[in-house]
mmCIF file of C-alpha atoms and ligand atoms in Angstrom:
data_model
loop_
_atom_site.group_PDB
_atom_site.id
_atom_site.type_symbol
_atom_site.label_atom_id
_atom_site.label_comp_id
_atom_site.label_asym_id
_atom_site.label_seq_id
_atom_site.Cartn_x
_atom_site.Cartn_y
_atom_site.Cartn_z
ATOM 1 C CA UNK A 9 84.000 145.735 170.714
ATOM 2 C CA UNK A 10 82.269 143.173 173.340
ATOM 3 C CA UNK A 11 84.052 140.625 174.860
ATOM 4 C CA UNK A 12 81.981 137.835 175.931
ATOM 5 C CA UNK A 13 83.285 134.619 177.456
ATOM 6 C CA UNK A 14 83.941 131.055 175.160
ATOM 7 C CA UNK A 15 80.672 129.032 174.733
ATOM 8 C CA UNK A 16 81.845 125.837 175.737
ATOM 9 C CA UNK A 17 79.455 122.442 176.203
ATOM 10 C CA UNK A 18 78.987 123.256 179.757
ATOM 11 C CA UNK A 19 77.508 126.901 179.050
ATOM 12 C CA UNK A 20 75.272 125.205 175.862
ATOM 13 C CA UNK A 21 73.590 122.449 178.612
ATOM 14 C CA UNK A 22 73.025 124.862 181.804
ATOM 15 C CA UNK A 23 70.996 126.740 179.541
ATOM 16 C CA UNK A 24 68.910 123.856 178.274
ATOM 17 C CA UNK A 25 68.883 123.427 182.348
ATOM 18 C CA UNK A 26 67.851 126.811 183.366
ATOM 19 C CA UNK A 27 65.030 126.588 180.610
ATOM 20 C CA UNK A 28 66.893 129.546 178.242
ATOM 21 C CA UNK A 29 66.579 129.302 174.568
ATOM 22 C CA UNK A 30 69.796 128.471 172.165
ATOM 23 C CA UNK A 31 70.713 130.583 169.316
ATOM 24 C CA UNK A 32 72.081 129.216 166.647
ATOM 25 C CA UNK A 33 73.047 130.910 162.953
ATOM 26 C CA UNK A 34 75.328 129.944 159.791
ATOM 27 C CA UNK A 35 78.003 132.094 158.934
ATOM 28 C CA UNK A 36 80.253 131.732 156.097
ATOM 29 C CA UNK A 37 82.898 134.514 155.991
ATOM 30 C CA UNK A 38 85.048 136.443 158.443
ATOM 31 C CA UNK A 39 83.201 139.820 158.534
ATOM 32 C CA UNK A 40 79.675 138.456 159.307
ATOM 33 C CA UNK A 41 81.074 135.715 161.927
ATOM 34 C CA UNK A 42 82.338 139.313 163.492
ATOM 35 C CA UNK A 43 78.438 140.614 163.904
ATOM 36 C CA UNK A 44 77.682 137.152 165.297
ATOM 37 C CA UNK A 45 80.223 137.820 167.621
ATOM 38 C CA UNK A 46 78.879 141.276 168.611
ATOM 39 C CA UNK A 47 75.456 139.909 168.811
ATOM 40 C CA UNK A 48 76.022 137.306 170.980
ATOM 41 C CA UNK A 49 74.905 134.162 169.282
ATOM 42 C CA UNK A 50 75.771 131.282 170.903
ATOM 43 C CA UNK A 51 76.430 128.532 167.799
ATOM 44 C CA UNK A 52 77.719 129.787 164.665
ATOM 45 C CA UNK A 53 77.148 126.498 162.044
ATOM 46 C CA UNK A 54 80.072 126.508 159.189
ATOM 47 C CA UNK A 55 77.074 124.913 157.001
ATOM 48 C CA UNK A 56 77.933 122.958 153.560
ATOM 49 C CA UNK A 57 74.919 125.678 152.462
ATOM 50 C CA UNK A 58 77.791 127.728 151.240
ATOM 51 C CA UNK A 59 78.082 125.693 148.551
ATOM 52 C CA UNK A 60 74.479 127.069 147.457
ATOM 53 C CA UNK A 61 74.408 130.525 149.324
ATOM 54 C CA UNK A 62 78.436 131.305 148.564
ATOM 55 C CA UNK A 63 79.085 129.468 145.497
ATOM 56 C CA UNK A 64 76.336 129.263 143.975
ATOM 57 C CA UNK A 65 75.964 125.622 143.177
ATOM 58 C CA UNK A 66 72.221 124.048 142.929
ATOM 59 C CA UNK A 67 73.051 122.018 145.795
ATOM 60 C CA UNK A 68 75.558 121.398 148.676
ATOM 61 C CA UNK A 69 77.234 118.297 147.168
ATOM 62 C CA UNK A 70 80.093 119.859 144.929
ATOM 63 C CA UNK A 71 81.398 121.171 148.547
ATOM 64 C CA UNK A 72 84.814 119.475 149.605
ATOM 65 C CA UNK A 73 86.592 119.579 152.830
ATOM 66 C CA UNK A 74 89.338 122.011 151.854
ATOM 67 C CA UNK A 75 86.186 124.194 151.020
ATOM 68 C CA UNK A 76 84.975 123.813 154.079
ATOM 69 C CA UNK A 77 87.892 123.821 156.292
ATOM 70 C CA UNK A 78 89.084 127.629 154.239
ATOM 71 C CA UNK A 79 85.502 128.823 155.512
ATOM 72 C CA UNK A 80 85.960 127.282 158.941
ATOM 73 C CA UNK A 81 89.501 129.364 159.482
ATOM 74 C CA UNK A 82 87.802 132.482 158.553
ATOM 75 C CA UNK A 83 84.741 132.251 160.449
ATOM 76 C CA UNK A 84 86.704 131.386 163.570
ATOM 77 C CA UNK A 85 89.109 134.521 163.184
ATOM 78 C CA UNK A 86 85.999 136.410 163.155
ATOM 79 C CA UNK A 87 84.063 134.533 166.512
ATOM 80 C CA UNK A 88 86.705 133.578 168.851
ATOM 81 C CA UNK A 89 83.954 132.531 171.323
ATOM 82 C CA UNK A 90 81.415 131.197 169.924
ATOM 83 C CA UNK A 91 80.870 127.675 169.805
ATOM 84 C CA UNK A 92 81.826 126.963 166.317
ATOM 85 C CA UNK A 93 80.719 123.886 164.329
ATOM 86 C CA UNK A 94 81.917 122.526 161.062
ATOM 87 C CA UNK A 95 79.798 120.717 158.864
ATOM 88 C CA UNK A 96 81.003 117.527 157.616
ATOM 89 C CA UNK A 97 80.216 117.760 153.659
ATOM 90 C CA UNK A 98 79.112 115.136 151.257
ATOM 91 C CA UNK A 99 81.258 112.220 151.087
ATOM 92 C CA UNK A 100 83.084 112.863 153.502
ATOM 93 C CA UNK A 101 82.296 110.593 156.118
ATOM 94 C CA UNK A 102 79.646 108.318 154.465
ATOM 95 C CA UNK A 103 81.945 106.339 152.931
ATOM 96 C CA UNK A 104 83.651 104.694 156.597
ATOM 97 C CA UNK A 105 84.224 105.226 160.326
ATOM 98 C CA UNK A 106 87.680 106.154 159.524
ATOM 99 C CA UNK A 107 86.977 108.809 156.850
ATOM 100 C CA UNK A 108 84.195 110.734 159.158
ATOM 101 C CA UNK A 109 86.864 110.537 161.931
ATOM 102 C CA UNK A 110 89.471 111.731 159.811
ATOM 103 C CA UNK A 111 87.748 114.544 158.107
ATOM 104 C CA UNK A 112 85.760 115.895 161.435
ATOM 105 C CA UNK A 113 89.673 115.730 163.182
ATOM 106 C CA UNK A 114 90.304 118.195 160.317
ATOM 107 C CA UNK A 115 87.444 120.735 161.026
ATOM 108 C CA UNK A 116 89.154 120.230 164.579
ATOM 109 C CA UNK A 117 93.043 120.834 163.978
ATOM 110 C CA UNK A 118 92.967 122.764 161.247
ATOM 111 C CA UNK A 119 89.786 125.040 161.606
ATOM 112 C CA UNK A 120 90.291 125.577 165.579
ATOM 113 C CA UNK A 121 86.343 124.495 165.636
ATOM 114 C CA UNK A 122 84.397 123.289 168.541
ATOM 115 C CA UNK A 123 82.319 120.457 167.193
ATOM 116 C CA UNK A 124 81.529 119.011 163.810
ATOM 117 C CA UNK A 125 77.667 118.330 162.277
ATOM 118 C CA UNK A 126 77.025 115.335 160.138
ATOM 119 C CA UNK A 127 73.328 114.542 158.412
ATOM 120 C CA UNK A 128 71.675 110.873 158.697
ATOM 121 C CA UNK A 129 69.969 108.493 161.223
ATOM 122 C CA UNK A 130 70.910 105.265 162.780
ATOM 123 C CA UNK A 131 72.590 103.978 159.410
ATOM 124 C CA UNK A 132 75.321 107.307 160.597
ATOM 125 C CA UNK A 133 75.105 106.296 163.913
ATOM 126 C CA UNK A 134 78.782 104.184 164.141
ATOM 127 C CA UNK A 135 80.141 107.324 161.849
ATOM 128 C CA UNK A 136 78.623 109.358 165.160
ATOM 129 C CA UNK A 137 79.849 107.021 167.962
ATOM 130 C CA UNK A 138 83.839 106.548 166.203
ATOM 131 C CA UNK A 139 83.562 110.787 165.831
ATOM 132 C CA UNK A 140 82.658 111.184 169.472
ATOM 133 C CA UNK A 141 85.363 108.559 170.557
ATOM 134 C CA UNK A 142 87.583 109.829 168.972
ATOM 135 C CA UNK A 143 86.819 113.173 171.810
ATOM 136 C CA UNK A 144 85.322 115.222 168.747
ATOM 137 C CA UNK A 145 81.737 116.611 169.624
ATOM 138 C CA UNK A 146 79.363 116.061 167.410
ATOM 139 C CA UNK A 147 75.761 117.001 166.235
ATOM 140 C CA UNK A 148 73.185 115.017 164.487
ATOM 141 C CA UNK A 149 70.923 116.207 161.282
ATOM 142 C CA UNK A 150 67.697 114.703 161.122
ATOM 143 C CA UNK A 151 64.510 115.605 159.052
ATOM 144 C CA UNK A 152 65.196 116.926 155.539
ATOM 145 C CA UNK A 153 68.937 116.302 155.051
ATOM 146 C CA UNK A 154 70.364 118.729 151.941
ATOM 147 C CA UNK A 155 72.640 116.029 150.937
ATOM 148 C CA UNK A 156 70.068 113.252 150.498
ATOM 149 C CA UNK A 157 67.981 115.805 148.542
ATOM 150 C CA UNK A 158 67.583 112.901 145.819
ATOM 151 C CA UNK A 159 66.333 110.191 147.570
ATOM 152 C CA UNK A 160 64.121 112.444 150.135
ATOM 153 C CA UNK A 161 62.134 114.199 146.537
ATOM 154 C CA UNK A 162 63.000 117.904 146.885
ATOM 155 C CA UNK A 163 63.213 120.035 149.588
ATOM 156 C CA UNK A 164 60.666 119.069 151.945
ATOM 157 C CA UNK A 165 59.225 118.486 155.127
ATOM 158 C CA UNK A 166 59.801 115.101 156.766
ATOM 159 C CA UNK A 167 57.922 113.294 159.235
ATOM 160 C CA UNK A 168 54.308 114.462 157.744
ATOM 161 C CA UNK A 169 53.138 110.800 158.460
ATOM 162 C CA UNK A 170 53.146 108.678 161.666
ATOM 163 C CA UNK A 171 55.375 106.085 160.387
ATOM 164 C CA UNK A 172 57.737 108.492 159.161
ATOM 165 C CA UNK A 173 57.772 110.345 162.261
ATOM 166 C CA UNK A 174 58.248 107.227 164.258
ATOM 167 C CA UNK A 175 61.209 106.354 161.926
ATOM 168 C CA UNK A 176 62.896 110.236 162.642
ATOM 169 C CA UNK A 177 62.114 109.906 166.476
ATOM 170 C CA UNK A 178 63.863 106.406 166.661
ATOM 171 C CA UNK A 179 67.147 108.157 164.380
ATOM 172 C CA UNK A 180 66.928 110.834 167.142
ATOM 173 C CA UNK A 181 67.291 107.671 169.356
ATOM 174 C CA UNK A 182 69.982 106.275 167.966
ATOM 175 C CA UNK A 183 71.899 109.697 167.759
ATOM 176 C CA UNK A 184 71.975 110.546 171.023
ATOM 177 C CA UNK A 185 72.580 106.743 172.007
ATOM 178 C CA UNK A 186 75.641 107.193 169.395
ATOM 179 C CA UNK A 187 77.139 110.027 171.461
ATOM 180 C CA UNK A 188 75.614 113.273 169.846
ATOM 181 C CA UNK A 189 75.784 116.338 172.182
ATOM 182 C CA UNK A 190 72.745 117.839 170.097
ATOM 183 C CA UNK A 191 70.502 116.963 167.146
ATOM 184 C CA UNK A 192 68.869 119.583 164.703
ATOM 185 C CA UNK A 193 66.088 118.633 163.101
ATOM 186 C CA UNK A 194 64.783 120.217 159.745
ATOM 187 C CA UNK A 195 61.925 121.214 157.914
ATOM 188 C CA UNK A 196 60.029 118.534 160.592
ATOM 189 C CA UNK A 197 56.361 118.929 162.017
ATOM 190 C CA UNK A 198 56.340 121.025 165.170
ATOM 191 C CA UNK A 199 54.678 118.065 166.985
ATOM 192 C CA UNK A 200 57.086 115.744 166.052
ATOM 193 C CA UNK A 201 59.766 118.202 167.097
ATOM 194 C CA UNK A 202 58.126 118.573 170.384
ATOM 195 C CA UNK A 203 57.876 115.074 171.043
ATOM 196 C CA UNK A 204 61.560 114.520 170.062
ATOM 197 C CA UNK A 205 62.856 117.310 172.919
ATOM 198 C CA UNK A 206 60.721 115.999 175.700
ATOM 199 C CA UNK A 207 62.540 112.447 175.288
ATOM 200 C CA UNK A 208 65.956 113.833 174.877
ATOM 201 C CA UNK A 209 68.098 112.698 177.944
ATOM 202 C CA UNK A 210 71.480 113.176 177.060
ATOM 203 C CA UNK A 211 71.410 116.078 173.752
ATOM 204 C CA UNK A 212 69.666 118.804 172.781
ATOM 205 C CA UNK A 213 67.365 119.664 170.196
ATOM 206 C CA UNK A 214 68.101 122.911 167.501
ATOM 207 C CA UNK A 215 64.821 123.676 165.601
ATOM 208 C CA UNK A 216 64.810 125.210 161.688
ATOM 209 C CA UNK A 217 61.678 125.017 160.564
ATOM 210 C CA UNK A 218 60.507 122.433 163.278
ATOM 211 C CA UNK A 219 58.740 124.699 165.679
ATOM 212 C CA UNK A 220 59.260 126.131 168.855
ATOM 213 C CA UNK A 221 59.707 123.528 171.328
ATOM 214 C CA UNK A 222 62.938 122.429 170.492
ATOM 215 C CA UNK A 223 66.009 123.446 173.581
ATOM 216 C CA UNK A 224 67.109 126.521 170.323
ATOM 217 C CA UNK A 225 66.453 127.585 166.801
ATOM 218 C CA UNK A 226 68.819 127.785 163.864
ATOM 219 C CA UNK A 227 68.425 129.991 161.202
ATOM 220 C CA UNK A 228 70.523 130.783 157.291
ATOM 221 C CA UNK A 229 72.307 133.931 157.465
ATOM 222 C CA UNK A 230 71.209 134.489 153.606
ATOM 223 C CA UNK A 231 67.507 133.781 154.155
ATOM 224 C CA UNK A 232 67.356 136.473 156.967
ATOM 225 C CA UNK A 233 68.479 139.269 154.839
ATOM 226 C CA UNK A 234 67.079 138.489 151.582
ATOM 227 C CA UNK A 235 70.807 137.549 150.541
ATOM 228 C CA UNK A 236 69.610 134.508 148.379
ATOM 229 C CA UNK A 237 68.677 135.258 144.911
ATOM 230 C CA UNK A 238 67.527 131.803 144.445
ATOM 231 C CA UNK A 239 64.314 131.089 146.456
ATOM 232 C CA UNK A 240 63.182 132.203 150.149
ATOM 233 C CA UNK A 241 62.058 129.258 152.306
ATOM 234 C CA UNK A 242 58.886 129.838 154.512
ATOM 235 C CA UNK A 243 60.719 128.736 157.652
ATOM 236 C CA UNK A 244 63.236 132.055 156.937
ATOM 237 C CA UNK A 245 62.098 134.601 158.642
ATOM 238 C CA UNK A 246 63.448 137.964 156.728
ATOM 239 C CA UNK A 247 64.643 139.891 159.608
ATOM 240 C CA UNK A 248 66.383 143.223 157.259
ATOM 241 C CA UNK A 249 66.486 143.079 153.529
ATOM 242 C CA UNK A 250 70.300 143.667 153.107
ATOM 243 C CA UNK A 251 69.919 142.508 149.237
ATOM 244 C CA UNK A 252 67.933 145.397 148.637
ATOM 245 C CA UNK A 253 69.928 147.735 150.359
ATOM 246 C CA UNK A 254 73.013 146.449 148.616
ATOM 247 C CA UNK A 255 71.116 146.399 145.712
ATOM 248 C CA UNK A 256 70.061 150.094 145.952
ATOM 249 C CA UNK A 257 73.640 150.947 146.684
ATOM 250 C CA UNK A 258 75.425 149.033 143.919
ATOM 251 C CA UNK A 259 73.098 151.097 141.286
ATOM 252 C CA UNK A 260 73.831 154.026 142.784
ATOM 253 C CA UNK A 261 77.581 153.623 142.326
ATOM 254 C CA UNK A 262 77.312 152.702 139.093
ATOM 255 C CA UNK A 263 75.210 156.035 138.511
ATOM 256 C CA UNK A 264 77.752 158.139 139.988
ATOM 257 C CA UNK A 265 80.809 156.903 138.252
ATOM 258 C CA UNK A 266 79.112 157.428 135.312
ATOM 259 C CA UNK A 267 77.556 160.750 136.451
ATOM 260 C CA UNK A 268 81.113 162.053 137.581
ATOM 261 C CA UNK A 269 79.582 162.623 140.743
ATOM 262 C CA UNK A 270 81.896 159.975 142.062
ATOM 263 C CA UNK A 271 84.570 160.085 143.791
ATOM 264 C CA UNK A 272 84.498 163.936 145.397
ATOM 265 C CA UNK A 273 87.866 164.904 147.256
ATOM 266 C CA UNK A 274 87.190 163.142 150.103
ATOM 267 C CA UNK A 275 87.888 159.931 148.471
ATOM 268 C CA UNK A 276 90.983 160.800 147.271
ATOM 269 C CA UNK A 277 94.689 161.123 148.210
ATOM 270 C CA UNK A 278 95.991 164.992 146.969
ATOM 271 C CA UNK A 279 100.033 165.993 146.831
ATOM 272 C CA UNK A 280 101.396 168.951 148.119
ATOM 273 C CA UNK A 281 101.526 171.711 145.114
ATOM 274 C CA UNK A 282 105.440 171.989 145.943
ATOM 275 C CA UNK A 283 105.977 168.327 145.342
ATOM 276 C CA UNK A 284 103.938 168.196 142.173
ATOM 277 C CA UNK A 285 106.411 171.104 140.708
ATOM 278 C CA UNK A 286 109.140 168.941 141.524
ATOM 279 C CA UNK A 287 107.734 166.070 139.543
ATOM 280 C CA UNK A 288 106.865 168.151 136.836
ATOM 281 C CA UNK A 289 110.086 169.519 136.412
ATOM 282 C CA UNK A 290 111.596 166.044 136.696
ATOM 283 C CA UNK A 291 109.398 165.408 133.200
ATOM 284 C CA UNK A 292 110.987 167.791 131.229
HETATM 285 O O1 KIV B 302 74.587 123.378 155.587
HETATM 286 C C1 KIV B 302 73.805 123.924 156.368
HETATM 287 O O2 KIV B 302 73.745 125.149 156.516
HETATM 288 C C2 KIV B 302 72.922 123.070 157.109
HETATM 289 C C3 KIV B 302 71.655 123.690 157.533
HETATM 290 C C4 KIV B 302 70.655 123.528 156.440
HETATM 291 C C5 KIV B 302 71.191 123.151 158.773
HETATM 292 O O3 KIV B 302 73.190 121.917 157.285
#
């Protein structure tokens, strides 16, 4: 196993510094968070997706902190040092200041995470400034937002038009104004993206689906290896097609049971002939 040091704020800006690309994944669940580990990535995102891509609800809103919080524990046991943020799910801090700052203290006390995420512009951005005074870090959502996937028509890109960009750079704005450390920006034209991390001061930018110019890209675990039945967005890049090779192996276990060619003495636990004349014996 690789030991690596803890990501911590410091480490995340010296790279946007030194020019170095962030990396930036979901994770769900304690064994994968252990091959993020291994592999190094930097942020590991508890996202609200699990509602879609572990519990298979059409949308993240059913999520609920305690779900969120029992994903959190178990993706921290498996990444003990990388810098792990907790998405705030629906309704739990649009309602008022004091819920968001409740709720993200949970992700913090009770999930051992590093940071919390919450969606929404400058209408979020006293949610964002009570969160971050409250010492919790905190990242902004901008662009298509899951849980306004009513109101934005589907899921989308955002920002197509100039007015709409200029309405997603001035959220960006009041973000980082607000206190957010970084801002991720989805599903957003690559030129808007751009424009967004050249006038970012005081946060970085996290690109998924937004292009290359932002300070890192995020990615969904289940839309890199084909682990979504649902649909496949074009931003996911499919980088190994674990479905089908858990698929393939799934129907070839069936076959075998069936077959008898499963299990073979390997996979089984024998007793010594000695003992097994004993038990007999006892029988009679
Ligand atoms: O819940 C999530 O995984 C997210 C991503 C879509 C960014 O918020």
């Amino acid at each position: 196993m690789t030991e690596r040091k803890k990501i911590t704020l410091r480490t995340l800006f010296s790279k946007v510094t030194n020019g170095e690309q962030i990396t930036m994944l979901t994770c769900y669940d304690y064994p994968t968070a252990h091959f993020q580990e291994q592999a190094g990535i930097h942020m590991i995102l508890v996202g609200d997706s699990l509602g879609m891509t572990m519990l298979g609800y059409e949308t993240t809103l059913p999520v609920t902190m305690d779900d969120m919080i029992r994903h959190s524990q178990a993706v921290r046991r498996g990444t003990p040092n990388a810098w792990l943020i907790g998405d705030m799910p629906y309704m739990s801090y649009q309602p008022s200041v004091e819920s968001a700052i409740r709720n993200a203290g949970r992700f913090m006390a009770e999930a051992d995470c590093d940071a919390i995420k919450l969606e929404g512009g400058a209408e979020m951005a006293d949610r964002m400034a009570g969160i971050v005074d409250a010492g919790i870090p905190a990242m902004g959502h901008l662009g298509l937002t899951p849980q306004s996937v009513s109101a934005l028509g589907g899921f989308r890109v955002q920002g197509k038009g100039a007015l709409q960009a200029k309405k997603i750079m001035d959220d960006a704005k009041a973000l980082e104004e607000a206190g957010a450390f970084s801002i991720l920006l989805e599903m957003v034209p690559d030129r808007v993206c751009k424009l967004i991390t050249e006038r970012a001061e005081n946060c970085f930018i996290i690109s998924l689906g937004s292009g290359p110019d932002a300070h890192g890209q995020l990615l969904i675990y289940h839309d890199m290896f084909g682990l979504y039945p649902r649909f496949k967005p074009r931003m996911a890049k499919v980088f190994g097609d674990a479905g089908q090779v858990i698929l393939a192996g799934l129907k070839q276990y069936a076959q075998e049971v069936i077959d008898h060619t499963f299990p073979q003495p390997e996979n089984w636990f024998s007793m010594p002939d000695d003992e097994y004349d004993e038990l007999l014996k006892l029988l009679d």
